[in-house]
Tab-separated table of C-alpha atoms and ligand atoms in Angstrom:
chain	number	residue	atom	x	y	z
A	26	MET	CA	-235.992	-157.771	25.056
A	27	GLN	CA	-239.424	-159.175	25.834
A	28	SER	CA	-239.779	-161.006	22.480
A	29	ARG	CA	-236.365	-162.536	22.912
A	30	LEU	CA	-237.304	-163.707	26.376
A	31	VAL	CA	-240.475	-165.394	25.116
A	32	THR	CA	-238.535	-167.210	22.399
A	33	MET	CA	-236.063	-168.526	24.937
A	34	GLU	CA	-238.916	-169.805	27.151
A	35	GLU	CA	-240.578	-171.587	24.271
A	36	GLY	CA	-237.345	-173.313	23.372
A	37	GLY	CA	-236.650	-174.481	26.967
A	38	THR	CA	-239.476	-177.034	27.219
A	39	THR	CA	-237.332	-179.639	28.942
A	40	ASN	CA	-236.931	-177.410	31.994
A	41	PRO	CA	-240.087	-177.696	34.202
A	42	ILE	CA	-239.517	-174.414	35.993
A	43	ARG	CA	-239.124	-172.494	32.783
A	44	THR	CA	-242.272	-174.120	31.340
A	45	ASN	CA	-244.097	-172.957	34.399
A	46	GLN	CA	-242.837	-169.421	34.062
A	47	SER	CA	-243.889	-169.211	30.434
A	48	ARG	CA	-247.457	-169.930	31.343
A	49	VAL	CA	-247.632	-167.206	34.022
A	50	PHE	CA	-245.792	-164.686	31.913
A	51	PRO	CA	-248.455	-163.535	29.323
A	52	SER	CA	-251.134	-162.589	31.862
A	53	ARG	CA	-248.645	-160.552	33.953
A	54	LEU	CA	-247.466	-158.830	30.823
A	55	LEU	CA	-251.032	-158.048	29.838
A	56	ARG	CA	-251.788	-156.567	33.248
A	57	SER	CA	-248.722	-154.266	33.279
A	58	MET	CA	-249.447	-153.131	29.727
A	59	LEU	CA	-252.938	-152.227	30.737
A	60	PHE	CA	-251.625	-150.284	33.705
A	61	LEU	CA	-249.186	-148.363	31.464
A	62	LEU	CA	-252.011	-147.526	29.044
A	63	VAL	CA	-254.241	-146.111	31.758
A	64	ALA	CA	-251.343	-144.130	33.291
A	65	GLY	CA	-250.499	-142.754	29.867
A	66	ILE	CA	-254.043	-141.578	29.253
A	67	VAL	CA	-254.239	-139.925	32.705
A	68	LEU	CA	-250.916	-138.146	32.125
A	69	SER	CA	-251.891	-136.795	28.736
A	70	VAL	CA	-255.216	-135.437	30.102
A	71	ILE	CA	-253.317	-133.703	32.925
A	72	SER	CA	-250.783	-132.211	30.551
A	73	ILE	CA	-253.444	-130.966	28.136
A	74	ARG	CA	-255.230	-129.331	31.107
A	75	MET	CA	-251.968	-127.670	32.233
A	76	TYR	CA	-251.319	-126.510	28.672
A	77	ARG	CA	-254.799	-124.909	28.461
A	78	ASN	CA	-255.353	-123.583	31.980
A	79	LEU	CA	-252.037	-122.895	33.629
A	80	GLY	CA	-250.374	-120.952	30.803
A	81	VAL	CA	-247.398	-123.264	30.345
A	82	GLY	CA	-248.192	-123.440	26.659
A	83	SER	CA	-245.049	-121.575	25.559
A	84	ARG	CA	-242.809	-123.877	27.574
A	85	VAL	CA	-244.533	-126.980	26.167
A	86	SER	CA	-244.393	-125.725	22.600
A	87	GLY	CA	-240.733	-124.723	23.131
A	88	ALA	CA	-239.938	-128.245	24.169
A	89	LEU	CA	-241.863	-129.585	21.182
A	90	GLN	CA	-239.972	-127.298	18.906
A	91	ALA	CA	-236.621	-128.463	20.328
A	92	CYS	CA	-237.597	-132.019	19.564
A	93	PHE	CA	-238.162	-131.249	15.906
A	94	GLN	CA	-235.191	-128.949	15.351
A	95	GLU	CA	-232.392	-130.150	13.130
A	96	PRO	CA	-229.752	-131.934	15.165
A	97	ILE	CA	-226.582	-129.847	15.684
A	98	SER	CA	-223.432	-131.281	14.109
A	99	LEU	CA	-219.836	-130.693	15.166
A	100	HIS	CA	-219.556	-128.654	11.967
A	101	HIS	CA	-222.104	-126.108	13.125
A	102	LEU	CA	-221.093	-126.202	16.766
A	103	ILE	CA	-217.324	-125.863	16.522
A	104	ILE	CA	-215.872	-125.976	13.041
A	105	LYS	CA	-217.967	-123.328	11.362
A	106	PRO	CA	-220.444	-121.587	13.688
A	107	PRO	CA	-222.766	-119.075	11.983
A	108	SER	CA	-220.617	-115.997	12.462
A	109	TYR	CA	-217.485	-115.396	14.573
A	110	ASN	CA	-217.376	-111.651	14.628
A	111	LYS	CA	-220.892	-110.966	15.714
A	112	HIS	CA	-221.561	-111.806	19.362
A	113	THR	CA	-222.800	-110.005	22.493
A	114	MET	CA	-220.231	-111.406	24.918
A	115	ASN	CA	-218.528	-108.839	27.193
A	116	ASP	CA	-214.796	-109.202	27.857
A	117	SER	CA	-215.047	-111.607	30.804
A	118	GLU	CA	-217.431	-113.887	28.891
A	119	LEU	CA	-215.277	-113.686	25.769
A	120	LEU	CA	-211.956	-114.413	27.450
A	121	TRP	CA	-213.514	-117.313	29.350
A	122	ARG	CA	-215.017	-118.803	26.197
A	123	ALA	CA	-211.811	-118.359	24.261
A	124	SER	CA	-209.743	-120.152	26.905
A	125	PHE	CA	-211.325	-123.533	26.024
A	126	VAL	CA	-208.634	-125.971	24.863
A	127	PRO	CA	-209.383	-129.415	23.482
A	128	GLN	CA	-207.859	-132.181	25.628
A	129	ILE	CA	-207.879	-134.777	22.811
A	130	LYS	CA	-205.062	-133.662	20.539
A	131	GLU	CA	-206.233	-135.419	17.376
A	132	TYR	CA	-208.984	-133.487	15.484
A	133	PRO	CA	-211.902	-135.671	14.344
A	134	PHE	CA	-212.109	-133.607	11.123
A	135	LYS	CA	-209.716	-132.277	8.512
A	136	ARG	CA	-208.321	-129.109	10.092
A	137	VAL	CA	-206.428	-126.777	7.793
A	138	PRO	CA	-204.491	-124.434	10.122
A	139	LYS	CA	-205.108	-120.770	9.358
A	140	ILE	CA	-203.247	-117.497	10.125
A	141	ALA	CA	-205.445	-114.949	11.903
A	142	PHE	CA	-204.545	-111.427	10.708
A	143	MET	CA	-205.617	-109.110	13.530
A	144	PHE	CA	-205.768	-105.399	12.683
A	145	LEU	CA	-205.543	-102.984	15.642
A	146	ALA	CA	-206.713	-99.759	13.989
A	147	ARG	CA	-208.174	-96.420	14.928
A	148	GLY	CA	-210.683	-96.202	12.095
A	149	PRO	CA	-210.241	-96.860	8.377
A	150	LEU	CA	-207.734	-99.217	6.843
A	151	PRO	CA	-206.259	-97.003	4.127
A	152	LEU	CA	-203.938	-99.750	2.838
A	153	SER	CA	-206.671	-102.342	2.538
A	154	PRO	CA	-206.510	-102.490	-1.286
A	155	LEU	CA	-202.918	-103.739	-0.982
A	156	TRP	CA	-203.994	-106.398	1.526
A	157	GLU	CA	-206.904	-107.468	-0.733
A	158	LYS	CA	-204.364	-108.143	-3.461
A	159	PHE	CA	-202.150	-110.067	-0.984
A	160	PHE	CA	-205.038	-112.314	0.154
A	161	VAL	CA	-206.349	-113.187	-3.337
A	162	GLY	CA	-206.324	-116.967	-4.021
A	163	ASN	CA	-205.587	-117.988	-0.433
A	164	GLU	CA	-209.076	-118.467	0.851
A	165	GLY	CA	-209.295	-121.023	3.652
A	166	LEU	CA	-205.774	-120.248	4.892
A	167	TYR	CA	-206.414	-116.999	6.723
A	168	SER	CA	-208.934	-115.162	8.893
A	169	ILE	CA	-209.241	-111.411	9.433
A	170	TYR	CA	-210.231	-109.455	12.569
A	171	VAL	CA	-210.393	-105.746	12.958
A	172	HIS	CA	-210.511	-103.777	16.194
A	173	SER	CA	-211.287	-100.092	15.680
A	174	LEU	CA	-212.544	-97.282	17.850
A	175	PRO	CA	-216.061	-98.154	19.060
A	176	HIS	CA	-217.858	-95.333	17.221
A	177	TYR	CA	-216.213	-96.143	13.897
A	178	VAL	CA	-218.427	-97.803	11.245
A	179	SER	CA	-216.509	-99.250	8.320
A	180	ASN	CA	-218.025	-99.149	4.855
A	181	PHE	CA	-216.329	-102.082	3.049
A	182	SER	CA	-218.360	-103.547	0.213
A	183	THR	CA	-219.634	-107.115	0.541
A	184	SER	CA	-217.030	-108.300	-1.922
A	185	SER	CA	-214.124	-107.090	0.304
A	186	VAL	CA	-212.273	-109.572	2.498
A	187	PHE	CA	-212.583	-106.936	5.247
A	188	TYR	CA	-216.402	-106.880	5.038
A	189	GLY	CA	-217.990	-107.668	8.440
A	190	LYS	CA	-214.608	-108.411	10.100
A	191	GLN	CA	-214.908	-105.682	12.814
A	192	ILE	CA	-215.118	-107.225	16.280
A	193	PRO	CA	-216.921	-105.635	19.237
A	194	SER	CA	-214.399	-102.955	20.297
A	195	GLN	CA	-213.672	-100.427	23.022
A	196	THR	CA	-211.667	-97.253	23.397
A	197	VAL	CA	-207.882	-97.617	23.250
A	198	GLU	CA	-205.386	-95.223	24.738
A	199	TRP	CA	-201.831	-95.252	23.440
A	200	GLY	CA	-199.345	-96.849	25.885
A	201	ARG	CA	-202.070	-97.821	28.363
A	202	MET	CA	-203.561	-101.152	29.446
A	203	SER	CA	-206.579	-100.508	27.253
A	204	MET	CA	-204.132	-101.245	24.345
A	205	CYS	CA	-203.349	-104.714	25.757
A	206	ASP	CA	-207.068	-105.232	26.395
A	207	ALA	CA	-207.766	-104.587	22.690
A	208	GLU	CA	-205.000	-107.042	21.717
A	209	ARG	CA	-206.451	-109.663	24.049
A	210	ARG	CA	-209.895	-108.977	22.608
A	211	LEU	CA	-208.547	-109.616	19.111
A	212	LEU	CA	-206.811	-112.805	20.199
A	213	ALA	CA	-209.910	-114.057	22.042
A	214	ASN	CA	-212.185	-113.446	18.999
A	215	ALA	CA	-209.704	-115.194	16.746
A	216	LEU	CA	-209.420	-118.122	19.219
A	217	LEU	CA	-213.183	-118.782	18.798
A	218	ASP	CA	-212.262	-120.151	15.390
A	219	ILE	CA	-210.751	-123.564	16.108
A	220	SER	CA	-208.866	-123.481	12.802
A	221	ASN	CA	-206.795	-120.430	13.646
A	222	GLU	CA	-203.330	-121.663	14.586
A	223	TRP	CA	-201.185	-118.538	14.245
A	224	PHE	CA	-202.034	-114.997	15.299
A	225	VAL	CA	-200.440	-111.885	13.779
A	226	LEU	CA	-201.059	-108.421	15.237
A	227	LEU	CA	-200.928	-105.586	12.644
A	228	SER	CA	-201.773	-101.894	12.444
A	229	GLU	CA	-203.541	-99.911	9.694
A	230	ALA	CA	-200.070	-98.697	8.648
A	231	CYS	CA	-198.629	-102.235	8.096
A	232	ILE	CA	-197.964	-103.857	4.726
A	233	PRO	CA	-196.945	-107.435	3.799
A	234	LEU	CA	-193.443	-107.682	2.315
A	235	HIS	CA	-193.843	-111.070	0.666
A	236	ASN	CA	-196.546	-113.044	-1.047
A	237	PHE	CA	-198.949	-115.136	0.942
A	238	SER	CA	-197.294	-118.492	0.319
A	239	ILE	CA	-193.898	-117.248	1.585
A	240	ILE	CA	-195.480	-115.749	4.690
A	241	TYR	CA	-197.592	-118.785	5.365
A	242	ARG	CA	-194.615	-121.109	5.001
A	243	TYR	CA	-192.350	-118.918	7.187
A	244	ILE	CA	-194.837	-118.717	10.032
A	245	SER	CA	-196.167	-122.303	9.856
A	246	ARG	CA	-192.726	-123.914	9.773
A	247	SER	CA	-191.265	-121.844	12.567
A	248	ARG	CA	-190.611	-123.679	15.833
A	249	PHE	CA	-190.790	-120.372	17.664
A	250	SER	CA	-193.320	-117.543	18.062
A	251	PHE	CA	-192.194	-114.136	16.914
A	252	MET	CA	-192.567	-112.109	20.033
A	253	GLY	CA	-189.913	-109.434	20.436
A	254	ALA	CA	-188.315	-109.831	23.909
A	255	VAL	CA	-184.978	-108.308	24.937
A	256	ASP	CA	-183.417	-107.463	28.259
A	257	GLU	CA	-182.502	-103.866	27.563
A	258	LEU	CA	-180.417	-101.932	29.999
A	259	GLY	CA	-180.921	-98.179	30.494
A	260	PRO	CA	-183.907	-95.938	31.113
A	261	TYR	CA	-186.116	-97.294	28.324
A	262	GLY	CA	-185.583	-100.909	29.301
A	263	ARG	CA	-184.861	-101.992	32.851
A	264	GLY	CA	-185.468	-98.388	33.860
A	265	ARG	CA	-189.201	-98.910	33.401
A	266	TYR	CA	-189.281	-101.808	35.916
A	267	ASP	CA	-191.058	-101.188	39.212
A	268	ILE	CA	-189.947	-103.115	42.293
A	269	ASN	CA	-193.650	-103.513	43.243
A	270	MET	CA	-193.897	-106.119	40.531
A	271	LEU	CA	-192.275	-108.622	42.895
A	272	PRO	CA	-192.728	-111.458	43.443
A	273	GLU	CA	-194.368	-112.094	40.016
A	274	VAL	CA	-191.633	-110.328	38.076
A	275	ASN	CA	-188.041	-109.553	39.139
A	276	ILE	CA	-185.671	-107.236	37.347
A	277	SER	CA	-183.749	-109.954	35.444
A	278	GLN	CA	-187.060	-111.296	34.043
A	279	TRP	CA	-188.150	-107.873	32.792
A	280	ARG	CA	-188.393	-107.758	28.939
A	281	LYS	CA	-189.033	-105.227	26.250
A	282	GLY	CA	-190.330	-105.880	22.771
A	283	SER	CA	-192.307	-104.546	19.870
A	284	GLN	CA	-196.034	-104.550	20.218
A	285	TRP	CA	-196.438	-106.193	16.764
A	286	PHE	CA	-196.219	-109.908	17.545
A	287	GLU	CA	-196.962	-113.318	16.086
A	288	THR	CA	-197.879	-116.212	18.433
A	289	ASN	CA	-199.032	-119.718	18.018
A	290	ARG	CA	-202.386	-120.918	19.494
A	291	LYS	CA	-200.837	-122.107	22.784
A	292	LEU	CA	-199.271	-118.788	23.584
A	293	ALA	CA	-202.441	-116.936	22.444
A	294	VAL	CA	-204.444	-118.874	25.048
A	295	ASP	CA	-201.749	-118.165	27.650
A	296	ILE	CA	-202.038	-114.413	26.964
A	297	ILE	CA	-205.891	-114.231	27.149
A	298	LYS	CA	-206.176	-116.485	30.226
A	299	ASP	CA	-203.644	-114.600	32.310
A	300	THR	CA	-204.837	-113.293	35.626
A	301	LYS	CA	-201.470	-113.497	37.490
A	302	PHE	CA	-199.456	-110.811	35.748
A	303	TYR	CA	-202.281	-108.583	34.507
A	304	PRO	CA	-203.000	-106.793	37.796
A	305	LYS	CA	-199.292	-106.082	38.357
A	306	PHE	CA	-198.785	-104.596	34.920
A	307	ASN	CA	-202.025	-102.732	35.140
A	308	GLN	CA	-201.014	-101.094	38.382
A	309	PHE	CA	-197.231	-100.658	38.055
A	310	CYS	CA	-196.551	-100.163	34.353
A	311	ARG	CA	-198.032	-96.805	33.382
A	312	PRO	CA	-196.475	-94.107	31.204
A	313	ALA	CA	-193.504	-93.609	30.941
A	314	CYS	CA	-193.722	-97.409	31.154
A	315	TYR	CA	-195.537	-98.426	27.991
A	316	VAL	CA	-197.290	-101.593	28.980
A	317	ASP	CA	-197.821	-102.912	25.390
A	318	GLU	CA	-194.023	-103.128	25.093
A	319	HIS	CA	-193.532	-105.131	28.305
A	320	TYR	CA	-196.519	-107.117	29.451
A	321	PHE	CA	-196.659	-109.999	26.885
A	322	PRO	CA	-192.846	-110.216	26.305
A	323	THR	CA	-192.186	-110.389	30.048
A	324	MET	CA	-194.989	-112.797	30.881
A	325	LEU	CA	-194.150	-115.237	28.007
A	326	THR	CA	-190.424	-115.049	28.796
A	327	ILE	CA	-191.203	-116.244	32.332
A	328	GLN	CA	-193.689	-118.895	31.313
A	329	SER	CA	-192.414	-120.242	27.983
A	330	PRO	CA	-188.957	-118.875	27.120
A	331	SER	CA	-188.112	-121.829	24.829
A	332	LEU	CA	-191.061	-121.067	22.585
A	333	LEU	CA	-189.988	-117.512	21.763
A	334	ALA	CA	-187.884	-116.264	18.851
A	335	ASN	CA	-187.424	-112.998	20.785
A	336	ARG	CA	-187.733	-110.905	17.631
A	337	SER	CA	-190.653	-109.332	15.778
A	338	LEU	CA	-191.591	-110.027	12.139
A	339	THR	CA	-192.555	-106.420	11.611
A	340	TYR	CA	-189.942	-103.977	10.347
A	341	VAL	CA	-190.009	-100.530	11.963
A	342	ASP	CA	-187.581	-97.668	11.529
A	343	TRP	CA	-186.572	-96.074	14.826
A	344	SER	CA	-183.433	-94.461	13.368
A	345	ARG	CA	-184.997	-91.025	13.201
A	346	GLY	CA	-185.396	-90.868	16.965
A	347	GLY	CA	-188.333	-89.771	19.117
A	348	ALA	CA	-191.322	-91.597	20.597
A	349	HIS	CA	-192.763	-92.659	17.279
A	350	PRO	CA	-191.070	-94.503	14.361
A	351	ALA	CA	-190.612	-93.142	10.838
A	352	THR	CA	-193.619	-92.909	8.565
A	353	PHE	CA	-193.019	-93.693	4.910
A	354	GLY	CA	-194.846	-91.838	2.117
A	355	LYS	CA	-194.918	-92.198	-1.656
A	356	ASN	CA	-191.412	-90.745	-2.046
A	357	ASP	CA	-189.848	-93.399	0.099
A	358	VAL	CA	-191.342	-96.307	-1.892
A	359	SER	CA	-188.786	-97.906	-4.244
A	360	ASN	CA	-187.496	-101.341	-5.157
A	361	ASN	CA	-184.184	-100.500	-3.500
A	362	PHE	CA	-185.887	-99.440	-0.278
A	363	PHE	CA	-187.777	-102.760	0.016
A	364	LYS	CA	-184.792	-104.832	-1.098
A	365	LYS	CA	-182.884	-103.449	1.864
A	366	ILE	CA	-185.688	-104.292	4.315
A	367	ARG	CA	-186.279	-107.694	2.832
A	368	GLU	CA	-182.748	-108.951	2.371
A	369	ASP	CA	-180.040	-106.854	3.874
A	370	GLN	CA	-180.212	-108.306	7.355
A	371	THR	CA	-179.240	-111.404	9.174
A	372	CYS	CA	-181.299	-113.095	11.878
A	373	ILE	CA	-181.920	-116.611	13.169
A	374	TYR	CA	-184.768	-118.793	11.894
A	375	ASN	CA	-185.195	-122.208	13.439
A	376	ASN	CA	-181.634	-121.952	14.797
A	377	GLN	CA	-180.180	-121.177	11.365
A	378	PRO	CA	-179.042	-117.782	10.054
A	379	THR	CA	-181.260	-116.264	7.325
A	380	SER	CA	-181.562	-112.981	5.466
A	381	VAL	CA	-185.380	-113.057	5.519
A	382	CYS	CA	-186.084	-111.447	8.883
A	383	PHE	CA	-189.214	-109.375	8.269
A	384	LEU	CA	-192.576	-110.387	6.741
A	385	PHE	CA	-194.338	-107.062	7.436
A	386	ALA	CA	-193.348	-103.439	7.635
A	387	ARG	CA	-194.667	-100.177	9.020
A	388	LYS	CA	-195.456	-97.337	9.093
A	389	PHE	CA	-196.859	-96.417	5.697
A	390	ALA	CA	-198.911	-93.307	5.030
A	391	PRO	CA	-202.036	-93.521	2.854
A	392	SER	CA	-200.112	-91.481	0.234
A	393	ALA	CA	-197.888	-94.548	-0.372
A	394	LEU	CA	-200.779	-96.731	-1.429
A	395	GLU	CA	-200.862	-95.861	-5.126
A	396	ALA	CA	-197.133	-96.594	-5.629
A	397	LEU	CA	-197.411	-99.809	-3.564
A	398	LEU	CA	-200.331	-101.073	-5.583
A	399	GLN	CA	-198.667	-100.334	-8.916
A	400	ASN	CA	-195.427	-102.097	-7.984
A	401	SER	CA	-196.553	-104.828	-5.603
A	402	LEU	CA	-195.622	-107.627	-7.977
A	403	ASP	CA	-192.119	-106.177	-8.468
A	404	PHE	CA	-191.636	-105.327	-4.808
A	405	PHE	CA	-193.296	-108.178	-3.065
A	406	GLY	CA	-194.301	-110.910	-5.546
A	407	TYR	CA	-198.079	-110.452	-5.283
B	684	NAG	C1	-219.966	-109.510	31.920
B	684	NAG	O1	-221.277	-109.908	32.254
B	684	NAG	C2	-221.320	-110.659	33.434
B	684	NAG	C3	-222.747	-111.126	33.573
B	684	NAG	O2	-223.683	-110.088	33.347
B	684	NAG	C4	-220.851	-109.866	34.615
B	684	NAG	O3	-220.868	-110.674	35.777
B	684	NAG	C5	-219.372	-109.425	34.360
B	684	NAG	O4	-218.943	-108.587	35.398
B	684	NAG	C6	-219.333	-108.697	33.052
B	684	NAG	N1	-217.916	-108.378	32.754
B	684	NAG	C7	-217.483	-107.206	32.315
B	684	NAG	C8	-216.035	-107.080	32.007
B	684	NAG	O5	-218.273	-106.285	32.045
B	685	NAG	C1	-216.104	-95.239	2.518
B	685	NAG	O1	-216.124	-93.996	3.061
B	685	NAG	C2	-215.042	-93.155	2.690
B	685	NAG	C3	-215.119	-91.851	3.417
B	685	NAG	O2	-215.906	-91.903	4.563
B	685	NAG	C4	-215.101	-92.938	1.203
B	685	NAG	O3	-213.979	-92.177	0.809
B	685	NAG	C5	-215.006	-94.282	0.509
B	685	NAG	O4	-215.155	-94.130	-0.888
B	685	NAG	C6	-216.177	-95.173	1.010
B	685	NAG	N1	-215.943	-96.511	0.431
B	685	NAG	C7	-216.915	-97.226	-0.046
B	685	NAG	C8	-216.591	-98.614	-0.548
B	685	NAG	O5	-218.064	-96.852	-0.075
B	686	NAG	C1	-194.285	-116.174	-4.060
B	686	NAG	O1	-193.015	-115.619	-4.187
B	686	NAG	C2	-192.013	-116.580	-4.431
B	686	NAG	C3	-190.634	-115.901	-4.384
B	686	NAG	O2	-190.669	-114.632	-4.918
B	686	NAG	C4	-192.234	-117.279	-5.751
B	686	NAG	O3	-191.292	-118.264	-6.002
B	686	NAG	C5	-193.638	-117.969	-5.727
B	686	NAG	O4	-193.939	-118.479	-6.989
B	686	NAG	C6	-194.678	-116.912	-5.322
B	686	NAG	N1	-195.932	-117.614	-5.127
B	686	NAG	C7	-197.058	-117.216	-5.678
B	686	NAG	C8	-198.269	-118.052	-5.387
B	686	NAG	O5	-197.115	-116.230	-6.370
B	687	NAG	C1	-185.459	-113.725	39.302
B	687	NAG	O1	-186.231	-114.930	39.378
B	687	NAG	C2	-185.633	-116.047	38.754
B	687	NAG	C3	-186.625	-117.175	38.815
B	687	NAG	O2	-187.208	-117.362	40.038
B	687	NAG	C4	-184.275	-116.370	39.436
B	687	NAG	O3	-183.663	-117.455	38.796
B	687	NAG	C5	-183.401	-115.156	39.353
B	687	NAG	O4	-182.205	-115.401	40.097
B	687	NAG	C6	-184.095	-113.955	39.968
B	687	NAG	N1	-183.273	-112.759	39.687
B	687	NAG	C7	-183.091	-111.776	40.596
B	687	NAG	C8	-182.252	-110.658	40.230
B	687	NAG	O5	-183.650	-111.835	41.696
B	688	NAG	C1	-185.350	-116.240	23.740
B	688	NAG	O1	-184.935	-115.807	25.005
B	688	NAG	C2	-185.094	-116.726	26.075
B	688	NAG	C3	-184.686	-116.060	27.368
B	688	NAG	O2	-185.219	-114.813	27.525
B	688	NAG	C4	-184.258	-117.985	25.772
B	688	NAG	O3	-184.485	-118.924	26.764
B	688	NAG	C5	-184.678	-118.547	24.451
B	688	NAG	O4	-183.863	-119.619	24.080
B	688	NAG	C6	-184.531	-117.484	23.364
B	688	NAG	N1	-185.009	-118.037	22.095
B	688	NAG	C7	-184.187	-118.243	21.018
B	688	NAG	C8	-184.833	-118.807	19.796
B	688	NAG	O5	-183.030	-118.039	21.101
């Protein structure tokens, strides 16, 4: 700035006032530079004294260190932070952090949308070898998160896709709010990865019924999220509604659906940020009201009915009756059995009828693993 100013003054010789200024200018400049020099020396003497005598050394060296650290890029900050699954945030901190939503819709980097596979398990994942086979060759298109009981330590080898995928977990009681808390914890951890676009909740007894490309295409091209949500009459549906839920939820808004859902990123954020419905379900939906079958389906039906497919992607067999669905062992596993599940149904996909209704199935016992592994190419195409 100063050098440009001087050049201008030199060029403006025809203007008497300017000529005058240009003569005064150098001595003023000299004086102020001298002042700055003296001030600088005084300041550095003072700071060296403080550094030595007042014990602020660590703060000063901290600041110095910060100056020389490598600058942080968007890549390290947002796109690929060091590790997603290791953090010390508690639930309130985690949910708050996970609720961040970018306000500029266009990403300033190439974002390949991923499916987050979220396993809600007690301990081990006995069917993990089948999942390993399913994931092979699809790196970059999926993420994995595992919530298990807090004391459980998994022993996956470093070459496993499940290695290091356990998230900080807490105790879960069947049919209680702690179950929804665990699901929200899984969603929130998965939301920390900006590339996760779809979120699938699975159990340790779930298996994939198709190869990865079919499943990725089915989920990514759907205009609706696969949250089961029906208005069921009778004791196990509307019968579980409590009038105390008013005014947030009235009887005709009450929904029931399978716990095993798939949602897009928007609905995942809606679930983890909710503070309006949570207290009502926490207080007034307790066994025999199973909150994991009602909370998310009801809340999303009220908030975003047009985004829901109202059906689950996970096949479950309730035909045997009772509080728990059928478990399949090695004697149940056959091509015919899976053909029936995979094709002998009709449902609606993007407003069109289709025979592909289920992408996942449960419940499978560990004893089924060997037969599933041997025939997975025949049965499922992977
Ligand atoms: C998380 O930690 C913060 C700060 O210590 C605390 O205010 C908050 O109550 C904690 N939340 C939970 C759920 O423990
Ligand atoms: C993990 O532990 C289980 C039993 O605790 C054992 O059967 C299995 O072989 C172990 N797996 C590995 C990879 O070490
Ligand atoms: C997935 O399965 C479909 C149908 O069975 C098949 O056409 C496709 O080639 C398979 N994709 C891969 C990558 O194996
Ligand atoms: C429930 O609330 C909705 C939306 O406010 C309303 O349209 C509906 O009539 C209500 N149903 C009952 C039974 O009160
Ligand atoms: C799901 O149900 C809601 C009402 O509960 C409805 O508004 C919505 O259109 C349904 N979705 C589909 C895909 O039919």
